[in-house]
CSV table of C-alpha atoms in Angstrom, one decimal:
chain,number,residue,atom,x,y,z
P,1,MET,CA,-86.5,145.1,315.9
P,2,ARG,CA,-85.4,146.0,312.3
P,3,THR,CA,-82.8,148.0,314.1
P,4,HIS,CA,-81.2,145.0,315.5
P,5,GLY,CA,-80.5,142.6,312.5
P,6,THR,CA,-84.2,141.3,312.2
P,7,ARG,CA,-85.6,140.5,309.2
P,8,VAL,CA,-89.7,141.6,308.9
P,9,VAL,CA,-90.8,140.1,306.4
P,10,GLY,CA,-94.6,140.0,307.0
P,11,ALA,CA,-97.7,140.9,309.1
P,12,VAL,CA,-100.9,138.8,309.7
P,13,THR,CA,-103.9,139.9,310.6
P,14,PHE,CA,-106.8,138.5,309.6
P,15,GLY,CA,-109.2,140.9,307.6
P,16,GLN,CA,-106.7,143.0,306.5
P,17,GLY,CA,-104.6,140.9,303.8
P,18,GLY,CA,-103.6,142.4,301.3
P,19,THR,CA,-102.7,145.6,303.1
P,20,TRP,CA,-99.5,147.0,303.7
P,21,CYS,CA,-98.1,147.9,306.9
P,22,ALA,CA,-94.5,149.4,307.9
P,23,GLY,CA,-93.6,148.3,304.7
P,24,VAL,CA,-94.7,144.9,305.0
P,25,PRO,CA,-97.4,143.4,303.1
P,26,VAL,CA,-100.0,142.1,305.4
P,27,PHE,CA,-101.8,138.2,305.4
P,28,ASP,CA,-105.3,137.2,306.2
P,29,THR,CA,-102.9,133.8,307.9
P,30,VAL,CA,-100.3,132.5,308.6
P,31,LYS,CA,-99.6,130.2,306.2
P,32,GLU,CA,-100.0,132.5,303.2
P,33,ALA,CA,-97.7,134.6,305.0
P,34,VAL,CA,-95.1,131.9,304.5
P,35,HIS,CA,-95.8,130.7,301.5
P,36,ALA,CA,-95.1,134.5,300.2
P,37,THR,CA,-92.0,135.1,302.1
P,38,ASP,CA,-90.7,132.1,303.5
P,39,ALA,CA,-90.7,133.3,307.2
P,40,ASN,CA,-89.3,131.0,309.8
P,41,ALA,CA,-90.1,133.0,312.6
P,42,SER,CA,-92.9,134.7,313.7
P,43,LEU,CA,-93.7,136.6,317.0
P,44,VAL,CA,-97.4,136.6,318.5
P,45,CYS,CA,-98.4,139.7,320.5
P,46,VAL,CA,-102.1,139.1,320.0
P,47,PRO,CA,-104.8,139.1,323.4
P,48,ALA,CA,-104.7,136.2,325.5
P,49,SER,CA,-108.1,134.7,324.6
P,50,GLU,CA,-106.6,134.4,320.8
P,51,VAL,CA,-103.3,133.4,321.6
P,52,MET,CA,-104.4,129.7,321.7
P,53,GLU,CA,-105.5,130.1,317.6
P,54,ALA,CA,-102.5,132.2,316.7
P,55,LEU,CA,-100.2,129.3,318.3
P,56,LEU,CA,-101.6,126.4,316.8
P,57,GLU,CA,-102.1,128.0,313.4
P,58,ALA,CA,-98.4,129.5,313.6
P,59,VAL,CA,-97.3,126.0,314.6
P,60,ASP,CA,-99.3,124.3,311.4
P,61,ALA,CA,-97.8,127.1,309.2
P,62,GLY,CA,-94.9,125.4,310.0
P,63,LEU,CA,-92.9,127.7,311.4
P,64,ARG,CA,-89.8,126.6,313.5
P,65,VAL,CA,-90.1,129.5,316.5
P,66,ILE,CA,-92.8,131.3,317.4
P,67,VAL,CA,-92.4,133.1,319.9
P,68,CYS,CA,-95.4,135.0,322.0
P,69,VAL,CA,-95.8,138.5,324.4
P,70,THR,CA,-98.9,138.1,325.6
P,71,SER,CA,-99.1,137.6,329.4
P,72,HIS,CA,-102.0,135.8,331.1
P,73,VAL,CA,-103.1,133.4,328.6
P,74,PRO,CA,-105.6,130.9,330.1
P,75,ALA,CA,-103.6,127.9,331.2
P,76,ARG,CA,-105.7,125.3,329.8
P,77,ASP,CA,-105.7,126.3,326.2
P,78,MET,CA,-101.8,126.3,327.1
P,79,VAL,CA,-102.6,122.8,327.8
P,80,ARG,CA,-103.8,122.1,323.9
P,81,VAL,CA,-100.9,124.1,322.4
P,82,ASN,CA,-98.2,121.9,324.7
P,83,ALA,CA,-100.0,118.9,323.7
P,84,TYR,CA,-100.2,120.0,319.5
P,85,LEU,CA,-96.2,120.9,319.6
P,86,LEU,CA,-95.6,117.4,321.1
P,87,ASN,CA,-97.4,115.6,318.6
P,88,ALA,CA,-96.5,118.2,315.5
P,89,ARG,CA,-92.9,117.2,316.6
P,90,ASN,CA,-93.2,113.4,316.8
P,91,VAL,CA,-94.5,113.5,313.3
P,92,ALA,CA,-91.9,115.6,311.9
P,93,TYR,CA,-89.0,113.1,313.9
P,94,ALA,CA,-90.9,110.4,312.4
P,95,GLU,CA,-91.0,111.9,309.0
P,96,ASP,CA,-87.3,112.8,309.6
P,97,SER,CA,-85.9,109.7,310.3
P,98,PRO,CA,-88.3,106.6,310.0
P,99,GLY,CA,-88.0,104.2,312.9
P,100,ALA,CA,-85.9,106.3,315.1
P,101,GLN,CA,-88.5,107.8,316.9
P,102,THR,CA,-89.1,105.5,319.5
P,103,GLY,CA,-88.3,107.8,323.6
P,104,VAL,CA,-89.3,110.3,322.1
P,105,PRO,CA,-93.5,110.8,323.0
P,106,GLY,CA,-94.4,111.6,326.1
P,107,ALA,CA,-90.6,111.5,327.4
P,108,PRO,CA,-90.4,114.0,330.2
P,109,ARG,CA,-89.2,117.7,330.2
P,110,GLY,CA,-85.9,118.4,329.7
P,111,THR,CA,-84.9,114.9,328.2
P,112,ARG,CA,-86.7,114.5,325.0
P,113,SER,CA,-84.0,114.4,322.1
P,114,TYR,CA,-82.9,117.8,321.0
P,115,GLY,CA,-82.4,120.0,318.4
P,116,GLU,CA,-83.9,117.4,315.0
P,117,ARG,CA,-84.4,118.9,311.9
P,118,LYS,CA,-88.4,120.1,311.7
P,119,GLN,CA,-88.3,121.3,315.9
P,120,VAL,CA,-90.8,123.8,316.6
P,121,TYR,CA,-89.6,126.3,319.6
P,122,LEU,CA,-92.8,128.5,321.2
P,123,ILE,CA,-91.0,130.2,323.6
P,124,GLY,CA,-93.3,132.1,325.8
P,125,PRO,CA,-96.2,133.1,326.2
P,126,GLY,CA,-95.4,136.1,328.4
P,127,SER,CA,-92.1,136.4,326.8
P,128,PRO,CA,-89.6,139.4,326.1
P,129,GLY,CA,-88.9,137.8,323.9
P,130,VAL,CA,-85.4,136.4,322.3
P,131,PHE,CA,-82.4,138.4,321.5
P,132,SER,CA,-78.5,138.4,320.3
P,133,PRO,CA,-77.1,141.4,320.6
P,134,GLY,CA,-75.5,142.4,316.9
P,135,LYS,CA,-77.9,139.6,315.3
P,136,CYS,CA,-81.1,139.2,315.7
P,137,ILE,CA,-84.2,139.8,318.3
P,138,VAL,CA,-87.7,138.5,318.2
P,139,GLY,CA,-89.3,140.4,320.3
P,140,ALA,CA,-89.9,143.2,322.6
P,141,MET,CA,-87.0,144.1,324.3
P,142,PRO,CA,-85.1,147.4,325.2
P,143,GLY,CA,-82.3,147.0,322.3
P,144,HIS,CA,-80.0,149.4,324.1
P,145,VAL,CA,-79.2,147.7,327.2
P,146,ALA,CA,-77.4,144.6,325.4
P,147,LYS,CA,-74.0,144.4,323.6
P,148,PRO,CA,-72.9,141.2,322.0
P,149,GLY,CA,-70.5,139.1,324.0
P,150,SER,CA,-70.0,135.2,325.9
P,151,ILE,CA,-73.5,135.3,328.3
P,152,GLY,CA,-76.3,133.1,328.0
P,153,VAL,CA,-79.2,135.4,329.9
P,154,LEU,CA,-82.3,133.0,330.4
P,155,SER,CA,-85.1,134.3,332.1
P,156,ARG,CA,-88.8,133.8,333.4
P,157,SER,CA,-89.4,137.6,334.6
P,158,GLY,CA,-89.1,139.9,331.3
P,159,SER,CA,-87.6,142.8,333.1
P,160,LEU,CA,-85.5,140.9,335.4
P,161,ALA,CA,-83.6,140.0,332.3
P,162,TYR,CA,-83.4,143.7,331.3
P,163,GLU,CA,-82.6,144.1,334.6
P,164,VAL,CA,-79.4,141.4,334.5
P,165,THR,CA,-78.9,142.0,331.0
P,166,TRP,CA,-78.2,146.5,331.5
P,167,LEU,CA,-76.3,145.1,334.9
P,168,LEU,CA,-74.0,142.9,332.4
P,169,THR,CA,-73.8,145.6,330.2
P,170,ARG,CA,-72.4,148.4,332.6
P,171,SER,CA,-69.9,145.8,333.8
P,172,GLY,CA,-68.6,145.6,330.6
P,173,ILE,CA,-69.8,141.9,330.0
P,174,GLY,CA,-71.6,141.1,326.9
P,175,GLN,CA,-74.0,138.7,326.1
P,176,SER,CA,-74.7,135.9,323.4
P,177,THR,CA,-78.5,135.0,323.7
P,178,ILE,CA,-81.3,136.9,325.6
P,179,LEU,CA,-83.5,134.1,326.3
P,180,GLY,CA,-87.0,135.0,328.3
P,181,ILE,CA,-88.8,131.5,328.7
P,182,GLY,CA,-92.2,133.3,330.1
P,183,ASP,CA,-94.1,134.4,333.2
P,184,GLY,CA,-97.4,132.2,332.2
P,185,LEU,CA,-97.8,129.3,334.5
P,186,ILE,CA,-97.7,126.9,331.4
P,187,VAL,CA,-95.0,127.8,328.4
P,188,GLY,CA,-93.3,126.7,325.6
P,189,THR,CA,-89.6,125.9,325.5
P,190,GLY,CA,-88.3,125.4,329.6
P,191,PHE,CA,-84.6,126.2,330.9
P,192,ALA,CA,-83.8,123.0,330.8
P,193,GLU,CA,-84.4,122.9,326.5
P,194,VAL,CA,-82.7,126.4,326.3
P,195,LEU,CA,-79.9,124.9,328.4
P,196,ALA,CA,-79.4,122.4,326.2
P,197,MET,CA,-79.3,125.1,323.1
P,198,PHE,CA,-76.5,127.0,325.1
P,199,GLU,CA,-74.4,124.1,325.5
P,200,ASP,CA,-74.3,123.5,321.7
P,201,ASP,CA,-73.4,127.1,320.7
P,202,PRO,CA,-70.0,128.0,320.5
P,203,SER,CA,-70.7,131.5,321.2
P,204,THR,CA,-71.8,131.1,324.8
P,205,GLU,CA,-69.4,130.3,327.4
P,206,GLN,CA,-71.5,131.0,330.7
P,207,ILE,CA,-74.8,131.0,331.2
P,208,VAL,CA,-76.7,133.4,333.5
P,209,ILE,CA,-80.4,132.0,334.9
P,210,VAL,CA,-82.9,134.1,336.4
P,211,GLY,CA,-85.5,131.9,338.3
P,212,GLU,CA,-88.0,133.5,340.5
P,213,ILE,CA,-91.5,131.7,342.3
P,214,GLY,CA,-93.7,128.7,341.4
P,215,GLY,CA,-93.9,125.8,339.2
P,216,GLN,CA,-90.5,122.8,338.6
P,217,GLU,CA,-88.2,125.0,335.9
P,218,GLU,CA,-85.8,125.8,338.0
P,219,GLU,CA,-85.5,122.5,339.3
P,220,MET,CA,-86.1,120.4,336.3
P,221,ALA,CA,-82.6,123.2,334.8
P,222,ALA,CA,-80.5,122.1,337.8
P,223,ALA,CA,-81.1,118.4,337.2
P,224,PHE,CA,-80.2,119.2,333.3
P,225,ILE,CA,-76.6,121.1,334.7
P,226,ALA,CA,-76.1,118.3,336.8
P,227,ASP,CA,-76.4,115.3,334.6
P,228,ARG,CA,-75.4,117.2,331.2
P,229,LEU,CA,-74.1,120.6,331.0
P,230,THR,CA,-70.1,121.3,331.3
P,231,LYS,CA,-70.5,125.3,330.9
P,232,PRO,CA,-70.8,127.9,334.2
P,233,VAL,CA,-73.8,128.6,335.9
P,234,VAL,CA,-74.7,131.9,337.8
P,235,ALA,CA,-78.0,131.4,339.2
P,236,PHE,CA,-80.7,134.2,340.8
P,237,ILE,CA,-83.7,133.9,342.1
P,238,VAL,CA,-86.7,136.4,343.0
P,239,GLY,CA,-89.4,136.4,345.8
P,240,GLN,CA,-87.3,134.8,348.6
P,241,THR,CA,-89.9,137.1,350.7
P,242,ALA,CA,-92.8,136.3,349.0
P,243,PRO,CA,-95.9,135.5,351.0
P,244,PRO,CA,-97.6,131.4,349.7
P,245,GLY,CA,-100.4,131.2,348.1
P,246,ARG,CA,-99.9,135.0,346.5
P,247,ARG,CA,-99.4,135.6,342.9
P,248,MET,CA,-97.0,138.0,342.5
P,249,GLY,CA,-97.8,139.6,339.7
P,250,HIS,CA,-96.8,136.9,337.5
P,251,GLN,CA,-99.1,133.9,336.0
P,252,GLY,CA,-96.6,131.2,337.1
P,253,ALA,CA,-95.1,133.4,340.4
P,254,VAL,CA,-96.9,131.6,342.9
P,255,ILE,CA,-95.9,128.9,346.0
P,256,GLU,CA,-98.4,126.3,345.9
P,257,GLY,CA,-98.0,124.7,349.1
P,258,TYR,CA,-94.8,123.8,350.1
P,259,GLU,CA,-93.7,123.6,346.4
P,260,GLY,CA,-92.3,126.2,344.5
P,261,THR,CA,-90.2,128.1,347.1
P,262,ALA,CA,-87.5,130.4,346.1
P,263,GLN,CA,-85.4,128.5,348.6
P,264,LEU,CA,-86.3,125.0,347.4
P,265,LYS,CA,-85.2,126.2,344.0
P,266,ILE,CA,-82.1,127.7,345.5
P,267,ASP,CA,-81.4,124.3,346.9
P,268,ALA,CA,-81.8,122.1,343.6
P,269,LEU,CA,-79.5,125.0,342.1
P,270,GLU,CA,-76.7,124.8,344.1
P,271,LYS,CA,-76.5,120.9,344.4
P,272,ALA,CA,-76.4,121.1,341.2
P,273,GLY,CA,-73.2,122.8,341.3
P,274,VAL,CA,-74.5,126.5,340.6
P,275,ARG,CA,-73.6,129.4,342.1
P,276,VAL,CA,-76.6,130.9,343.2
P,277,ALA,CA,-76.6,135.3,343.8
P,278,ARG,CA,-78.3,136.6,347.1
P,279,THR,CA,-78.8,139.9,345.0
P,280,LEU,CA,-78.2,141.1,341.8
P,281,ASP,CA,-75.0,142.8,341.9
P,282,GLU,CA,-73.2,140.2,342.9
P,283,ILE,CA,-74.4,138.1,339.1
P,284,PRO,CA,-71.5,139.7,337.3
P,285,ARG,CA,-68.8,139.0,340.5
P,286,LEU,CA,-69.5,135.5,340.3
P,287,LEU,CA,-69.5,134.7,336.6
P,288,GLU,CA,-65.6,133.7,336.1
P,289,ARG,CA,-63.6,136.0,334.0
P,290,GLY,CA,-62.7,134.7,330.7
E,1,MET,CA,-90.9,140.8,343.4
E,2,ALA,CA,-86.8,141.5,343.3
E,3,THR,CA,-87.6,144.8,344.3
E,4,THR,CA,-90.1,143.6,347.7
E,5,ASP,CA,-87.2,141.1,348.2
E,6,LEU,CA,-84.2,144.2,348.1
E,7,LEU,CA,-86.8,146.1,350.2
E,8,ARG,CA,-87.6,143.4,353.2
E,9,SER,CA,-83.0,142.7,352.7
E,10,GLN,CA,-83.2,146.5,354.2
E,11,GLY,CA,-85.6,145.7,357.1
E,12,ILE,CA,-88.4,147.9,354.8
E,13,LYS,CA,-91.5,146.1,354.2
E,14,PRO,CA,-93.4,146.1,351.5
E,15,ALA,CA,-97.5,147.2,352.2
E,16,ASN,CA,-98.5,146.1,348.4
E,17,LEU,CA,-97.4,145.4,345.4
E,18,VAL,CA,-99.0,146.5,342.3
E,19,ASP,CA,-97.7,144.8,338.5
E,20,ILE,CA,-98.9,147.3,335.8
E,21,GLY,CA,-98.2,144.3,333.2
E,22,LYS,CA,-97.5,144.4,329.6
E,23,GLY,CA,-98.4,146.8,327.2
E,24,ALA,CA,-100.0,149.0,329.8
E,25,LYS,CA,-101.1,152.2,328.9
E,26,ALA,CA,-101.3,155.8,331.3
E,27,ARG,CA,-104.6,154.8,332.8
E,28,ARG,CA,-103.2,151.5,334.0
E,29,VAL,CA,-100.4,153.4,335.6
E,30,VAL,CA,-103.5,156.0,337.2
E,31,LYS,CA,-105.1,152.9,338.2
E,32,GLY,CA,-101.9,151.0,339.7
E,33,LEU,CA,-100.8,154.6,341.7
E,34,GLU,CA,-104.7,154.6,343.1
E,35,LEU,CA,-104.1,151.2,344.2
E,36,ALA,CA,-100.7,151.6,345.1
E,37,LEU,CA,-101.2,154.7,347.0
E,38,SER,CA,-104.2,153.1,348.9
E,39,ASN,CA,-102.5,151.5,351.7
E,40,SER,CA,-99.0,152.9,351.2
E,41,ASN,CA,-98.0,155.2,354.4
E,42,LEU,CA,-93.9,155.9,353.9
E,43,ALA,CA,-93.5,155.8,350.2
E,44,LEU,CA,-94.5,154.8,346.8
E,45,LEU,CA,-91.5,153.1,344.9
E,46,LEU,CA,-92.4,152.9,341.4
E,47,ASN,CA,-89.6,150.6,339.9
E,48,LEU,CA,-90.1,149.7,335.6
E,49,PHE,CA,-87.5,148.3,333.0
E,50,CYS,CA,-90.0,149.4,330.0
E,51,SER,CA,-90.5,147.5,326.9
E,52,VAL,CA,-93.7,147.2,325.0
E,53,THR,CA,-94.8,150.4,327.6
E,54,HIS,CA,-92.2,153.2,326.7
E,55,CYS,CA,-90.9,154.9,330.0
E,56,ASP,CA,-92.6,157.9,328.5
E,57,GLU,CA,-96.1,156.3,328.9
E,58,ILE,CA,-95.8,155.8,332.6
E,59,ALA,CA,-93.9,159.3,333.1
E,60,ARG,CA,-97.8,161.0,331.1
E,61,GLY,CA,-99.4,158.3,333.7
E,62,ILE,CA,-97.6,160.3,336.6
E,63,LEU,CA,-98.2,163.1,335.8
E,64,ALA,CA,-102.2,162.3,335.5
E,65,ALA,CA,-101.7,160.8,338.8
E,66,TYR,CA,-99.8,163.9,340.6
E,67,GLY,CA,-103.1,165.9,339.1
E,68,GLU,CA,-106.0,163.4,340.0
E,69,LEU,CA,-104.9,161.5,343.0
E,70,SER,CA,-102.4,164.0,344.3
E,71,PRO,CA,-100.4,161.4,346.1
E,72,ASP,CA,-99.7,162.3,350.2
E,73,VAL,CA,-96.3,160.4,350.2
E,74,PRO,CA,-93.2,161.1,348.3
E,75,LEU,CA,-92.8,158.8,345.0
E,76,VAL,CA,-89.0,157.3,344.6
E,77,VAL,CA,-89.4,157.0,341.0
E,78,ARG,CA,-87.0,154.9,338.6
E,79,LEU,CA,-87.2,154.1,335.0
E,80,GLU,CA,-85.5,152.4,332.4
E,81,GLY,CA,-86.1,151.0,328.6
E,82,GLU,CA,-87.6,152.3,326.2
E,83,ASN,CA,-87.6,156.1,325.5
E,84,VAL,CA,-86.6,156.9,329.0
E,85,GLN,CA,-84.8,160.5,328.6
E,86,ALA,CA,-87.9,161.3,327.3
E,87,ALA,CA,-89.7,160.2,330.7
E,88,HIS,CA,-86.7,162.0,332.7
E,89,GLU,CA,-87.9,165.5,331.1
E,90,LEU,CA,-91.1,164.9,331.2
E,91,LEU,CA,-91.2,164.3,335.0
E,92,ALA,CA,-88.3,166.7,335.8
E,93,GLY,CA,-91.0,169.3,335.2
E,94,VAL,CA,-93.4,167.7,337.4
E,95,SER,CA,-92.4,169.8,341.0
E,96,GLU,CA,-93.6,173.4,338.6
E,97,GLN,CA,-97.1,171.9,337.7
E,98,HIS,CA,-97.8,170.2,340.8
E,99,GLY,CA,-96.0,172.6,343.3
E,100,HIS,CA,-96.6,170.1,346.1
E,101,ALA,CA,-94.8,167.0,344.0
E,102,ASP,CA,-92.3,165.0,346.4
E,103,LEU,CA,-90.6,163.5,343.9
E,104,HIS,CA,-87.3,161.5,343.8
E,105,LEU,CA,-86.1,160.7,340.4
E,106,VAL,CA,-83.5,158.2,340.8
E,107,GLU,CA,-81.2,155.9,338.2
E,108,SER,CA,-81.4,152.2,340.0
E,109,LEU,CA,-83.1,150.0,341.3
E,110,GLY,CA,-80.6,150.2,344.4
E,111,ASP,CA,-80.4,153.9,344.8
E,112,ALA,CA,-84.3,153.2,344.5
E,113,VAL,CA,-84.3,150.9,347.3
E,114,ARG,CA,-81.5,153.4,349.5
E,115,GLN,CA,-83.9,156.8,348.9
E,116,VAL,CA,-86.7,154.7,350.3
E,117,ALA,CA,-84.8,153.3,352.9
E,118,THR,CA,-83.6,157.0,353.6
E,119,LEU,CA,-87.0,158.1,353.9
E,120,TRP,CA,-87.9,155.0,356.5
E,121,ARG,CA,-85.1,155.9,358.3
E,122,GLY,CA,-86.3,160.1,358.4
E,123,ASP,CA,-89.9,158.3,359.4
E,124,ARG,CA,-89.0,156.4,362.0
E,125,GLY,CA,-86.9,159.1,363.4
E,126,GLY,CA,-90.0,161.6,363.4
E,127,ARG,CA,-91.9,159.9,364.9
E,128,GLY,CA,-89.5,159.1,367.9
E,129,ARG,CA,-89.0,155.6,367.7
């Protein structure tokens, strides 16, 4: 991470507080670490069974960006984490602007108020991380596949995020930020929320969405695109030949009943005006030259 | 999953799909290969874009698998990501260590699928269909 501009200031492992690792101090708790270092982001890479505790601790410590790379976190744990996050956001929102929190609790995903001063973003679990080439990386992406530019890359799968980024780089197209929302059944920040951030980000001009079967992320993204997004979007959906009912490697990649098929997602995105690539190689061609 | 989509688009039906997952060590690669080989009858396509697990770790797994499993189908290997150079160097020596090794090292996912398609056509030709 350091080679790509991230300032790593500390590590947390309970029981190892007071020691040093790779030139940074190790703390027993996240709170201690944040207090001592003023860290504002964290990378969670503990085993799946411990992710919930680690995430709750990170939220409590006041971190704004929490990236979790661990895959196969129990869905029930994530339900609890997301409920906790929503509550933390509302508390923060209420503190910031008394009386202004009406409409925020329970608002459907994709329609919440964005960009609050105390917003907490959980990326993942099962995320490759967040990477702005030439600026900063929090996560585990192979950095050499990216180059700075103006395309926002948004993906559920980690390896596909690298694959698309590498393809763009080889085609001479740079990226502003590459973000994997995670391969889990339940994740923190969704496509729609990240799209809202890309919309507000002056360094992003176009967006590539790499979706896959299962869940409703792509459909919610389509709704957001139709509703608010002004920047051009290209999408690619994998799992077009996936058998229903089979979990395809990722926890969240499963067609359940008639829902979550690649075709439904493609239809929803095309209806929202998104150009959908049929193959990976088509993606660079579909981006507008500018 | 993108790999199986691509194979299907070439008219090739994948027998199975194994995702070795993040942070896999060489042992897990061997186990994954064992599972994948259990019902592969044409070729085994390995497509890995490595981040948490480095490419050279995967390469060590492939080498170990050649020693333990002696696969009877060709392996088409596409590695990209962290330490890809080291992995290619490790795999370049595979046929010296294991004389029977039928390993095709390719650069891109497209190449890998084309290589499997070539093998597939050769296989069909061989059976006189």
